[in-house]
Amino acid sequence: MEATISGNANEIAFGGSTISMAEFGPLCEAPPVALIWVTGNSGVGKSTVCDLLKRRGWVAVDADWEGYSHWVDRVSGQVVADPPFPVPAGWLDRYGWRMAREKVESLAARAATTTVFLCGSAENGDVVDDLFDLVICLVVDDETLTARLASRTTNSFGSHPEELAAALRANRPTESVHRRPDVVIIDGTQPIASVVDAVLSVADV
């Protein structure tokens, strides 16, 4: 059965009847697409969420491991290609984990045709957050964060006392900093499948 534009540009002839474009429009609407940022402190589960989103068939990018974020010298602005491990005392006072805006801009262009999740955090979030259609922040308590950083094997950050102290300092104000109308807070202490379900529900996909 064919659908053809009738003589009236606001109507479509469909089979033996004619319906208005207003009635037909919802049937032709493309699914919503968006660039969604899943952020939060180190150790809240962003990379694990990213991995499960991928396994469920969604386009998801891990900013930490896929070249979107780097250590940057706050004084010179230079990217640190080979950061020390473990970091020496005071190193984190000068160097910060930052996201490259141009990389996110390219991802935003890709999100014009499909929903994309970018998972990762950065201290310069204010430089990139205008590129996202939705920001989701995962939060956990200090006890959960400490246990996760001590036991994870996919990322060494947080295993050294200097890094753990920095992560805990950043964790305490995380929820209050992100509690604003354009950000959705999700409890990251839930089972990972439940966290991902919540992410997808909020994303309305």
PDB file of N, CA, C and O in Angstrom, residues 82-160:
ATOM      1  N   ASP A  82      52.741  10.895  29.689  1.00  0.00           N
ATOM      2  CA  ASP A  82      53.145   9.754  30.505  1.00  0.00           C
ATOM      3  C   ASP A  82      53.170  10.161  31.979  1.00  0.00           C
ATOM      4  O   ASP A  82      54.231  10.421  32.544  1.00  0.00           O
ATOM      5  N   PRO A  83      52.012  10.214  32.626  1.00  0.00           N
ATOM      6  CA  PRO A  83      51.969  10.642  34.027  1.00  0.00           C
ATOM      7  C   PRO A  83      52.666   9.643  34.941  1.00  0.00           C
ATOM      8  O   PRO A  83      52.690   8.442  34.659  1.00  0.00           O
ATOM      9  N   PRO A  84      53.250  10.110  36.031  1.00  0.00           N
ATOM     10  CA  PRO A  84      53.961   9.204  36.933  1.00  0.00           C
ATOM     11  C   PRO A  84      53.009   8.308  37.708  1.00  0.00           C
ATOM     12  O   PRO A  84      51.847   8.659  37.934  1.00  0.00           O
ATOM     13  N   PHE A  85      53.496   7.124  38.057  1.00  0.00           N
ATOM     14  CA  PHE A  85      52.732   6.239  38.927  1.00  0.00           C
ATOM     15  C   PHE A  85      53.684   5.553  39.899  1.00  0.00           C
ATOM     16  O   PHE A  85      54.658   4.951  39.474  1.00  0.00           O
ATOM     17  N   PRO A  86      53.365   5.645  41.186  1.00  0.00           N
ATOM     18  CA  PRO A  86      52.287   6.452  41.762  1.00  0.00           C
ATOM     19  C   PRO A  86      52.633   7.939  41.694  1.00  0.00           C
ATOM     20  O   PRO A  86      53.795   8.310  41.565  1.00  0.00           O
ATOM     21  N   VAL A  87      51.628   8.784  41.778  1.00  0.00           N
ATOM     22  CA  VAL A  87      51.892  10.213  41.688  1.00  0.00           C
ATOM     23  C   VAL A  87      52.618  10.683  42.941  1.00  0.00           C
ATOM     24  O   VAL A  87      52.288  10.253  44.053  1.00  0.00           O
ATOM     25  N   PRO A  88      53.614  11.542  42.788  1.00  0.00           N
ATOM     26  CA  PRO A  88      54.320  12.073  43.963  1.00  0.00           C
ATOM     27  C   PRO A  88      53.451  13.068  44.725  1.00  0.00           C
ATOM     28  O   PRO A  88      52.454  13.576  44.197  1.00  0.00           O
ATOM     29  N   ALA A  89      53.825  13.333  45.950  1.00  0.00           N
ATOM     30  CA  ALA A  89      53.084  14.287  46.777  1.00  0.00           C
ATOM     31  C   ALA A  89      52.988  15.640  46.066  1.00  0.00           C
ATOM     32  O   ALA A  89      53.971  16.138  45.531  1.00  0.00           O
ATOM     33  N   GLY A  90      51.793  16.194  46.038  1.00  0.00           N
ATOM     34  CA  GLY A  90      51.592  17.505  45.436  1.00  0.00           C
ATOM     35  C   GLY A  90      51.355  17.506  43.940  1.00  0.00           C
ATOM     36  O   GLY A  90      50.989  18.544  43.371  1.00  0.00           O
ATOM     37  N   TRP A  91      51.550  16.362  43.273  1.00  0.00           N
ATOM     38  CA  TRP A  91      51.423  16.320  41.811  1.00  0.00           C
ATOM     39  C   TRP A  91      50.009  16.697  41.373  1.00  0.00           C
ATOM     40  O   TRP A  91      49.811  17.438  40.413  1.00  0.00           O
ATOM     41  N   LEU A  92      49.007  16.217  42.090  1.00  0.00           N
ATOM     42  CA  LEU A  92      47.614  16.476  41.716  1.00  0.00           C
ATOM     43  C   LEU A  92      47.196  17.925  41.971  1.00  0.00           C
ATOM     44  O   LEU A  92      46.137  18.352  41.507  1.00  0.00           O
ATOM     45  N   ASP A  93      48.031  18.671  42.681  1.00  0.00           N
ATOM     46  CA  ASP A  93      47.730  20.090  42.868  1.00  0.00           C
ATOM     47  C   ASP A  93      47.999  20.891  41.596  1.00  0.00           C
ATOM     48  O   ASP A  93      47.395  21.941  41.377  1.00  0.00           O
ATOM     49  N   ARG A  94      48.913  20.379  40.784  1.00  0.00           N
ATOM     50  CA  ARG A  94      49.279  21.106  39.552  1.00  0.00           C
ATOM     51  C   ARG A  94      48.621  20.527  38.311  1.00  0.00           C
ATOM     52  O   ARG A  94      48.340  21.253  37.351  1.00  0.00           O
ATOM     53  N   TYR A  95      48.369  19.225  38.318  1.00  0.00           N
ATOM     54  CA  TYR A  95      47.866  18.566  37.117  1.00  0.00           C
ATOM     55  C   TYR A  95      46.405  18.141  37.305  1.00  0.00           C
ATOM     56  O   TYR A  95      46.017  17.654  38.360  1.00  0.00           O
ATOM     57  N   GLY A  96      45.611  18.335  36.263  1.00  0.00           N
ATOM     58  CA  GLY A  96      44.192  17.996  36.342  1.00  0.00           C
ATOM     59  C   GLY A  96      43.745  17.123  35.179  1.00  0.00           C
ATOM     60  O   GLY A  96      44.335  17.154  34.091  1.00  0.00           O
ATOM     61  N   TRP A  97      42.693  16.359  35.434  1.00  0.00           N
ATOM     62  CA  TRP A  97      42.106  15.466  34.427  1.00  0.00           C
ATOM     63  C   TRP A  97      41.071  16.264  33.649  1.00  0.00           C
ATOM     64  O   TRP A  97      40.034  16.648  34.180  1.00  0.00           O
ATOM     65  N   ARG A  98      41.341  16.539  32.367  1.00  0.00           N
ATOM     66  CA  ARG A  98      40.492  17.417  31.578  1.00  0.00           C
ATOM     67  C   ARG A  98      40.030  16.750  30.287  1.00  0.00           C
ATOM     68  O   ARG A  98      40.728  15.909  29.722  1.00  0.00           O
ATOM     69  N   MET A  99      38.868  17.164  29.825  1.00  0.00           N
ATOM     70  CA  MET A  99      38.268  16.621  28.612  1.00  0.00           C
ATOM     71  C   MET A  99      38.495  17.594  27.449  1.00  0.00           C
ATOM     72  O   MET A  99      38.393  18.808  27.620  1.00  0.00           O
ATOM     73  N   ALA A 100      38.800  17.045  26.282  1.00  0.00           N
ATOM     74  CA  ALA A 100      39.053  17.869  25.093  1.00  0.00           C
ATOM     75  C   ALA A 100      37.726  18.250  24.441  1.00  0.00           C
ATOM     76  O   ALA A 100      36.983  17.378  23.978  1.00  0.00           O
ATOM     77  N   ARG A 101      37.431  19.544  24.392  1.00  0.00           N
ATOM     78  CA  ARG A 101      36.155  20.001  23.835  1.00  0.00           C
ATOM     79  C   ARG A 101      35.996  19.581  22.376  1.00  0.00           C
ATOM     80  O   ARG A 101      34.907  19.177  21.952  1.00  0.00           O
ATOM     81  N   GLU A 102      37.083  19.664  21.580  1.00  0.00           N
ATOM     82  CA  GLU A 102      36.962  19.338  20.158  1.00  0.00           C
ATOM     83  C   GLU A 102      36.553  17.882  19.943  1.00  0.00           C
ATOM     84  O   GLU A 102      35.836  17.559  18.994  1.00  0.00           O
ATOM     85  N   LYS A 103      36.991  16.988  20.834  1.00  0.00           N
ATOM     86  CA  LYS A 103      36.584  15.580  20.722  1.00  0.00           C
ATOM     87  C   LYS A 103      35.088  15.433  21.011  1.00  0.00           C
ATOM     88  O   LYS A 103      34.384  14.679  20.334  1.00  0.00           O
ATOM     89  N   VAL A 104      34.613  16.162  22.006  1.00  0.00           N
ATOM     90  CA  VAL A 104      33.195  16.079  22.357  1.00  0.00           C
ATOM     91  C   VAL A 104      32.344  16.705  21.254  1.00  0.00           C
ATOM     92  O   VAL A 104      31.245  16.233  20.952  1.00  0.00           O
ATOM     93  N   GLU A 105      32.854  17.753  20.625  1.00  0.00           N
ATOM     94  CA  GLU A 105      32.127  18.374  19.511  1.00  0.00           C
ATOM     95  C   GLU A 105      31.939  17.378  18.376  1.00  0.00           C
ATOM     96  O   GLU A 105      30.856  17.323  17.762  1.00  0.00           O
ATOM     97  N   SER A 106      32.956  16.584  18.083  1.00  0.00           N
ATOM     98  CA  SER A 106      32.844  15.567  17.039  1.00  0.00           C
ATOM     99  C   SER A 106      31.806  14.513  17.421  1.00  0.00           C
ATOM    100  O   SER A 106      31.032  14.045  16.582  1.00  0.00           O
ATOM    101  N   LEU A 107      31.790  14.164  18.696  1.00  0.00           N
ATOM    102  CA  LEU A 107      30.817  13.178  19.168  1.00  0.00           C
ATOM    103  C   LEU A 107      29.405  13.744  19.105  1.00  0.00           C
ATOM    104  O   LEU A 107      28.447  13.035  18.788  1.00  0.00           O
ATOM    105  N   ALA A 108      29.268  15.040  19.373  1.00  0.00           N
ATOM    106  CA  ALA A 108      27.961  15.681  19.300  1.00  0.00           C
ATOM    107  C   ALA A 108      27.412  15.632  17.879  1.00  0.00           C
ATOM    108  O   ALA A 108      26.206  15.459  17.661  1.00  0.00           O
ATOM    109  N   ALA A 109      28.296  15.770  16.898  1.00  0.00           N
ATOM    110  CA  ALA A 109      27.865  15.677  15.500  1.00  0.00           C
ATOM    111  C   ALA A 109      27.364  14.268  15.196  1.00  0.00           C
ATOM    112  O   ALA A 109      26.365  14.086  14.492  1.00  0.00           O
ATOM    113  N   ARG A 110      28.021  13.281  15.756  1.00  0.00           N
ATOM    114  CA  ARG A 110      27.590  11.888  15.565  1.00  0.00           C
ATOM    115  C   ARG A 110      26.227  11.657  16.211  1.00  0.00           C
ATOM    116  O   ARG A 110      25.405  10.874  15.702  1.00  0.00           O
ATOM    117  N   ALA A 111      25.985  12.335  17.327  1.00  0.00           N
ATOM    118  CA  ALA A 111      24.723  12.168  18.045  1.00  0.00           C
ATOM    119  C   ALA A 111      23.547  12.789  17.323  1.00  0.00           C
ATOM    120  O   ALA A 111      22.407  12.676  17.777  1.00  0.00           O
ATOM    121  N   ALA A 112      23.797  13.439  16.183  1.00  0.00           N
ATOM    122  CA  ALA A 112      22.692  13.989  15.396  1.00  0.00           C
ATOM    123  C   ALA A 112      21.865  12.887  14.748  1.00  0.00           C
ATOM    124  O   ALA A 112      20.727  13.107  14.348  1.00  0.00           O
ATOM    125  N   THR A 113      22.451  11.680  14.652  1.00  0.00           N
ATOM    126  CA  THR A 113      21.740  10.580  13.999  1.00  0.00           C
ATOM    127  C   THR A 113      21.514   9.376  14.908  1.00  0.00           C
ATOM    128  O   THR A 113      20.797   8.455  14.537  1.00  0.00           O
ATOM    129  N   THR A 114      22.118   9.374  16.074  1.00  0.00           N
ATOM    130  CA  THR A 114      21.932   8.255  16.989  1.00  0.00           C
ATOM    131  C   THR A 114      22.225   8.710  18.409  1.00  0.00           C
ATOM    132  O   THR A 114      23.024   9.624  18.623  1.00  0.00           O
ATOM    133  N   THR A 115      21.576   8.106  19.382  1.00  0.00           N
ATOM    134  CA  THR A 115      21.841   8.449  20.776  1.00  0.00           C
ATOM    135  C   THR A 115      23.219   7.939  21.173  1.00  0.00           C
ATOM    136  O   THR A 115      23.568   6.789  20.910  1.00  0.00           O
ATOM    137  N   VAL A 116      24.001   8.807  21.809  1.00  0.00           N
ATOM    138  CA  VAL A 116      25.367   8.469  22.218  1.00  0.00           C
ATOM    139  C   VAL A 116      25.537   8.787  23.702  1.00  0.00           C
ATOM    140  O   VAL A 116      25.135   9.855  24.167  1.00  0.00           O
ATOM    141  N   PHE A 117      26.154   7.857  24.426  1.00  0.00           N
ATOM    142  CA  PHE A 117      26.472   8.066  25.836  1.00  0.00           C
ATOM    143  C   PHE A 117      27.979   8.275  25.970  1.00  0.00           C
ATOM    144  O   PHE A 117      28.759   7.439  25.510  1.00  0.00           O
ATOM    145  N   LEU A 118      28.393   9.373  26.584  1.00  0.00           N
ATOM    146  CA  LEU A 118      29.795   9.605  26.891  1.00  0.00           C
ATOM    147  C   LEU A 118      29.965   9.441  28.396  1.00  0.00           C
ATOM    148  O   LEU A 118      29.350  10.169  29.186  1.00  0.00           O
ATOM    149  N   CYS A 119      30.794   8.485  28.788  1.00  0.00           N
ATOM    150  CA  CYS A 119      30.963   8.168  30.207  1.00  0.00           C
ATOM    151  C   CYS A 119      32.345   8.600  30.671  1.00  0.00           C
ATOM    152  O   CYS A 119      33.359   8.137  30.130  1.00  0.00           O
ATOM    153  N   GLY A 120      32.385   9.488  31.640  1.00  0.00           N
ATOM    154  CA  GLY A 120      33.666   9.955  32.152  1.00  0.00           C
ATOM    155  C   GLY A 120      33.506  11.271  32.881  1.00  0.00           C
ATOM    156  O   GLY A 120      32.496  11.960  32.735  1.00  0.00           O
ATOM    157  N   SER A 121      34.518  11.617  33.662  1.00  0.00           N
ATOM    158  CA  SER A 121      34.476  12.876  34.391  1.00  0.00           C
ATOM    159  C   SER A 121      35.671  13.730  34.001  1.00  0.00           C
ATOM    160  O   SER A 121      36.652  13.242  33.431  1.00  0.00           O
ATOM    161  N   ALA A 122      35.584  15.010  34.306  1.00  0.00           N
ATOM    162  CA  ALA A 122      36.674  15.934  34.004  1.00  0.00           C
ATOM    163  C   ALA A 122      36.508  17.170  34.863  1.00  0.00           C
ATOM    164  O   ALA A 122      35.387  17.581  35.160  1.00  0.00           O
ATOM    165  N   GLU A 123      37.639  17.761  35.251  1.00  0.00           N
ATOM    166  CA  GLU A 123      37.535  18.942  36.103  1.00  0.00           C
ATOM    167  C   GLU A 123      37.049  20.173  35.331  1.00  0.00           C
ATOM    168  O   GLU A 123      36.602  21.147  35.928  1.00  0.00           O
ATOM    169  N   ASN A 124      37.135  20.121  34.004  1.00  0.00           N
ATOM    170  CA  ASN A 124      36.692  21.251  33.180  1.00  0.00           C
ATOM    171  C   ASN A 124      35.325  20.997  32.578  1.00  0.00           C
ATOM    172  O   ASN A 124      35.057  21.335  31.424  1.00  0.00           O
ATOM    173  N   GLY A 125      34.445  20.404  33.365  1.00  0.00           N
ATOM    174  CA  GLY A 125      33.109  20.092  32.863  1.00  0.00           C
ATOM    175  C   GLY A 125      32.360  21.302  32.340  1.00  0.00           C
ATOM    176  O   GLY A 125      31.570  21.189  31.401  1.00  0.00           O
ATOM    177  N   ASP A 126      32.638  22.485  32.913  1.00  0.00           N
ATOM    178  CA  ASP A 126      31.957  23.688  32.463  1.00  0.00           C
ATOM    179  C   ASP A 126      32.327  24.081  31.040  1.00  0.00           C
ATOM    180  O   ASP A 126      31.615  24.848  30.392  1.00  0.00           O
ATOM    181  N   VAL A 127      33.439  23.517  30.531  1.00  0.00           N
ATOM    182  CA  VAL A 127      33.897  23.833  29.171  1.00  0.00           C
ATOM    183  C   VAL A 127      33.146  23.005  28.133  1.00  0.00           C
ATOM    184  O   VAL A 127      33.050  23.390  26.971  1.00  0.00           O
ATOM    185  N   VAL A 128      32.589  21.870  28.557  1.00  0.00           N
ATOM    186  CA  VAL A 128      31.959  20.957  27.595  1.00  0.00           C
ATOM    187  C   VAL A 128      30.478  20.707  27.839  1.00  0.00           C
ATOM    188  O   VAL A 128      29.788  20.175  26.960  1.00  0.00           O
ATOM    189  N   ASP A 129      29.959  21.074  29.006  1.00  0.00           N
ATOM    190  CA  ASP A 129      28.598  20.614  29.323  1.00  0.00           C
ATOM    191  C   ASP A 129      27.507  21.222  28.446  1.00  0.00           C
ATOM    192  O   ASP A 129      26.403  20.682  28.361  1.00  0.00           O
ATOM    193  N   ASP A 130      27.813  22.317  27.750  1.00  0.00           N
ATOM    194  CA  ASP A 130      26.807  22.889  26.838  1.00  0.00           C
ATOM    195  C   ASP A 130      26.597  22.021  25.604  1.00  0.00           C
ATOM    196  O   ASP A 130      25.624  22.209  24.869  1.00  0.00           O
ATOM    197  N   LEU A 131      27.498  21.053  25.366  1.00  0.00           N
ATOM    198  CA  LEU A 131      27.400  20.190  24.186  1.00  0.00           C
ATOM    199  C   LEU A 131      26.457  19.003  24.415  1.00  0.00           C
ATOM    200  O   LEU A 131      26.114  18.296  23.463  1.00  0.00           O
ATOM    201  N   PHE A 132      26.041  18.806  25.651  1.00  0.00           N
ATOM    202  CA  PHE A 132      25.227  17.634  25.985  1.00  0.00           C
ATOM    203  C   PHE A 132      23.744  17.988  26.067  1.00  0.00           C
ATOM    204  O   PHE A 132      23.363  19.070  26.514  1.00  0.00           O
ATOM    205  N   ASP A 133      22.922  17.038  25.644  1.00  0.00           N
ATOM    206  CA  ASP A 133      21.478  17.195  25.756  1.00  0.00           C
ATOM    207  C   ASP A 133      20.987  16.807  27.144  1.00  0.00           C
ATOM    208  O   ASP A 133      19.920  17.232  27.576  1.00  0.00           O
ATOM    209  N   LEU A 134      21.772  15.965  27.819  1.00  0.00           N
ATOM    210  CA  LEU A 134      21.403  15.500  29.153  1.00  0.00           C
ATOM    211  C   LEU A 134      22.678  15.152  29.915  1.00  0.00           C
ATOM    212  O   LEU A 134      23.603  14.573  29.348  1.00  0.00           O
ATOM    213  N   VAL A 135      22.720  15.518  31.194  1.00  0.00           N
ATOM    214  CA  VAL A 135      23.840  15.158  32.066  1.00  0.00           C
ATOM    215  C   VAL A 135      23.300  14.307  33.202  1.00  0.00           C
ATOM    216  O   VAL A 135      22.338  14.681  33.882  1.00  0.00           O
ATOM    217  N   ILE A 136      23.929  13.150  33.393  1.00  0.00           N
ATOM    218  CA  ILE A 136      23.573  12.231  34.479  1.00  0.00           C
ATOM    219  C   ILE A 136      24.789  12.080  35.372  1.00  0.00           C
ATOM    220  O   ILE A 136      25.891  11.778  34.889  1.00  0.00           O
ATOM    221  N   CYS A 137      24.608  12.266  36.665  1.00  0.00           N
ATOM    222  CA  CYS A 137      25.716  12.144  37.609  1.00  0.00           C
ATOM    223  C   CYS A 137      25.483  10.951  38.534  1.00  0.00           C
ATOM    224  O   CYS A 137      24.455  10.876  39.211  1.00  0.00           O
ATOM    225  N   LEU A 138      26.444  10.026  38.553  1.00  0.00           N
ATOM    226  CA  LEU A 138      26.396   8.886  39.466  1.00  0.00           C
ATOM    227  C   LEU A 138      27.065   9.278  40.774  1.00  0.00           C
ATOM    228  O   LEU A 138      28.129   9.900  40.771  1.00  0.00           O
ATOM    229  N   VAL A 139      26.444   8.925  41.892  1.00  0.00           N
ATOM    230  CA  VAL A 139      27.023   9.248  43.197  1.00  0.00           C
ATOM    231  C   VAL A 139      27.068   8.004  44.075  1.00  0.00           C
ATOM    232  O   VAL A 139      26.202   7.127  43.986  1.00  0.00           O
ATOM    233  N   VAL A 140      28.109   7.938  44.926  1.00  0.00           N
ATOM    234  CA  VAL A 140      28.239   6.874  45.927  1.00  0.00           C
ATOM    235  C   VAL A 140      28.767   7.505  47.208  1.00  0.00           C
ATOM    236  O   VAL A 140      29.320   8.609  47.184  1.00  0.00           O
ATOM    237  N   ASP A 141      28.623   6.800  48.317  1.00  0.00           N
ATOM    238  CA  ASP A 141      29.136   7.290  49.591  1.00  0.00           C
ATOM    239  C   ASP A 141      30.645   7.010  49.680  1.00  0.00           C
ATOM    240  O   ASP A 141      31.202   6.237  48.894  1.00  0.00           O
ATOM    241  N   ASP A 142      31.302   7.633  50.647  1.00  0.00           N
ATOM    242  CA  ASP A 142      32.755   7.501  50.781  1.00  0.00           C
ATOM    243  C   ASP A 142      33.190   6.062  51.028  1.00  0.00           C
ATOM    244  O   ASP A 142      34.226   5.611  50.527  1.00  0.00           O
ATOM    245  N   GLU A 143      32.415   5.321  51.828  1.00  0.00           N
ATOM    246  CA  GLU A 143      32.777   3.937  52.136  1.00  0.00           C
ATOM    247  C   GLU A 143      32.770   3.075  50.874  1.00  0.00           C
ATOM    248  O   GLU A 143      33.700   2.286  50.630  1.00  0.00           O
ATOM    249  N   THR A 144      31.730   3.236  50.072  1.00  0.00           N
ATOM    250  CA  THR A 144      31.644   2.487  48.818  1.00  0.00           C
ATOM    251  C   THR A 144      32.776   2.887  47.878  1.00  0.00           C
ATOM    252  O   THR A 144      33.413   2.037  47.249  1.00  0.00           O
ATOM    253  N   LEU A 145      33.038   4.181  47.798  1.00  0.00           N
ATOM    254  CA  LEU A 145      34.096   4.675  46.914  1.00  0.00           C
ATOM    255  C   LEU A 145      35.452   4.105  47.314  1.00  0.00           C
ATOM    256  O   LEU A 145      36.212   3.619  46.462  1.00  0.00           O
ATOM    257  N   THR A 146      35.755   4.124  48.590  1.00  0.00           N
ATOM    258  CA  THR A 146      37.041   3.615  49.070  1.00  0.00           C
ATOM    259  C   THR A 146      37.203   2.140  48.737  1.00  0.00           C
ATOM    260  O   THR A 146      38.272   1.702  48.273  1.00  0.00           O
ATOM    261  N   ALA A 147      36.146   1.371  48.950  1.00  0.00           N
ATOM    262  CA  ALA A 147      36.207  -0.069  48.666  1.00  0.00           C
ATOM    263  C   ALA A 147      36.398  -0.326  47.178  1.00  0.00           C
ATOM    264  O   ALA A 147      37.190  -1.199  46.788  1.00  0.00           O
ATOM    265  N   ARG A 148      35.722   0.428  46.341  1.00  0.00           N
ATOM    266  CA  ARG A 148      35.832   0.216  44.892  1.00  0.00           C
ATOM    267  C   ARG A 148      37.220   0.588  44.372  1.00  0.00           C
ATOM    268  O   ARG A 148      37.804  -0.130  43.550  1.00  0.00           O
ATOM    269  N   LEU A 149      37.747   1.710  44.839  1.00  0.00           N
ATOM    270  CA  LEU A 149      39.069   2.138  44.365  1.00  0.00           C
ATOM    271  C   LEU A 149      40.157   1.169  44.811  1.00  0.00           C
ATOM    272  O   LEU A 149      41.146   0.969  44.106  1.00  0.00           O
ATOM    273  N   ALA A 150      39.969   0.555  45.966  1.00  0.00           N
ATOM    274  CA  ALA A 150      40.964  -0.383  46.491  1.00  0.00           C
ATOM    275  C   ALA A 150      40.937  -1.720  45.766  1.00  0.00           C
ATOM    276  O   ALA A 150      41.965  -2.415  45.684  1.00  0.00           O
ATOM    277  N   SER A 151      39.769  -2.076  45.214  1.00  0.00           N
ATOM    278  CA  SER A 151      39.619  -3.421  44.650  1.00  0.00           C
ATOM    279  C   SER A 151      39.590  -3.474  43.130  1.00  0.00           C
ATOM    280  O   SER A 151      39.749  -4.551  42.545  1.00  0.00           O
ATOM    281  N   ARG A 152      39.383  -2.345  42.462  1.00  0.00           N
ATOM    282  CA  ARG A 152      39.232  -2.417  41.005  1.00  0.00           C
ATOM    283  C   ARG A 152      40.564  -2.732  40.326  1.00  0.00           C
ATOM    284  O   ARG A 152      41.637  -2.344  40.796  1.00  0.00           O
ATOM    285  N   THR A 153      40.462  -3.419  39.205  1.00  0.00           N
ATOM    286  CA  THR A 153      41.655  -3.851  38.467  1.00  0.00           C
ATOM    287  C   THR A 153      41.753  -3.201  37.087  1.00  0.00           C
ATOM    288  O   THR A 153      42.761  -3.359  36.395  1.00  0.00           O
ATOM    289  N   THR A 154      40.745  -2.467  36.679  1.00  0.00           N
ATOM    290  CA  THR A 154      40.739  -1.878  35.342  1.00  0.00           C
ATOM    291  C   THR A 154      41.365  -0.493  35.299  1.00  0.00           C
ATOM    292  O   THR A 154      41.650   0.032  34.221  1.00  0.00           O
ATOM    293  N   ASN A 155      41.572   0.116  36.457  1.00  0.00           N
ATOM    294  CA  ASN A 155      42.109   1.479  36.522  1.00  0.00           C
ATOM    295  C   ASN A 155      42.856   1.615  37.841  1.00  0.00           C
ATOM    296  O   ASN A 155      42.291   1.365  38.909  1.00  0.00           O
ATOM    297  N   SER A 156      44.105   2.028  37.770  1.00  0.00           N
ATOM    298  CA  SER A 156      44.926   2.083  38.984  1.00  0.00           C
ATOM    299  C   SER A 156      44.697   3.343  39.814  1.00  0.00           C
ATOM    300  O   SER A 156      45.111   3.412  40.974  1.00  0.00           O
ATOM    301  N   PHE A 157      44.028   4.354  39.226  1.00  0.00           N
ATOM    302  CA  PHE A 157      43.846   5.599  39.960  1.00  0.00           C
ATOM    303  C   PHE A 157      43.022   5.363  41.226  1.00  0.00           C
ATOM    304  O   PHE A 157      41.955   4.755  41.190  1.00  0.00           O
ATOM    305  N   GLY A 158      43.547   5.851  42.341  1.00  0.00           N
ATOM    306  CA  GLY A 158      42.866   5.690  43.617  1.00  0.00           C
ATOM    307  C   GLY A 158      43.499   4.635  44.498  1.00  0.00           C
ATOM    308  O   GLY A 158      43.173   4.540  45.683  1.00  0.00           O
ATOM    309  N   SER A 159      44.400   3.843  43.931  1.00  0.00           N
ATOM    310  CA  SER A 159      45.033   2.790  44.725  1.00  0.00           C
ATOM    311  C   SER A 159      46.166   3.343  45.593  1.00  0.00           C
ATOM    312  O   SER A 159      46.580   2.708  46.565  1.00  0.00           O
ATOM    313  N   HIS A 160      46.674   4.518  45.231  1.00  0.00           N
ATOM    314  CA  HIS A 160      47.747   5.161  45.996  1.00  0.00           C
ATOM    315  C   HIS A 160      47.121   6.149  46.979  1.00  0.00           C
ATOM    316  O   HIS A 160      46.120   6.805  46.662  1.00  0.00           O
TER     317      HIS A 160
END
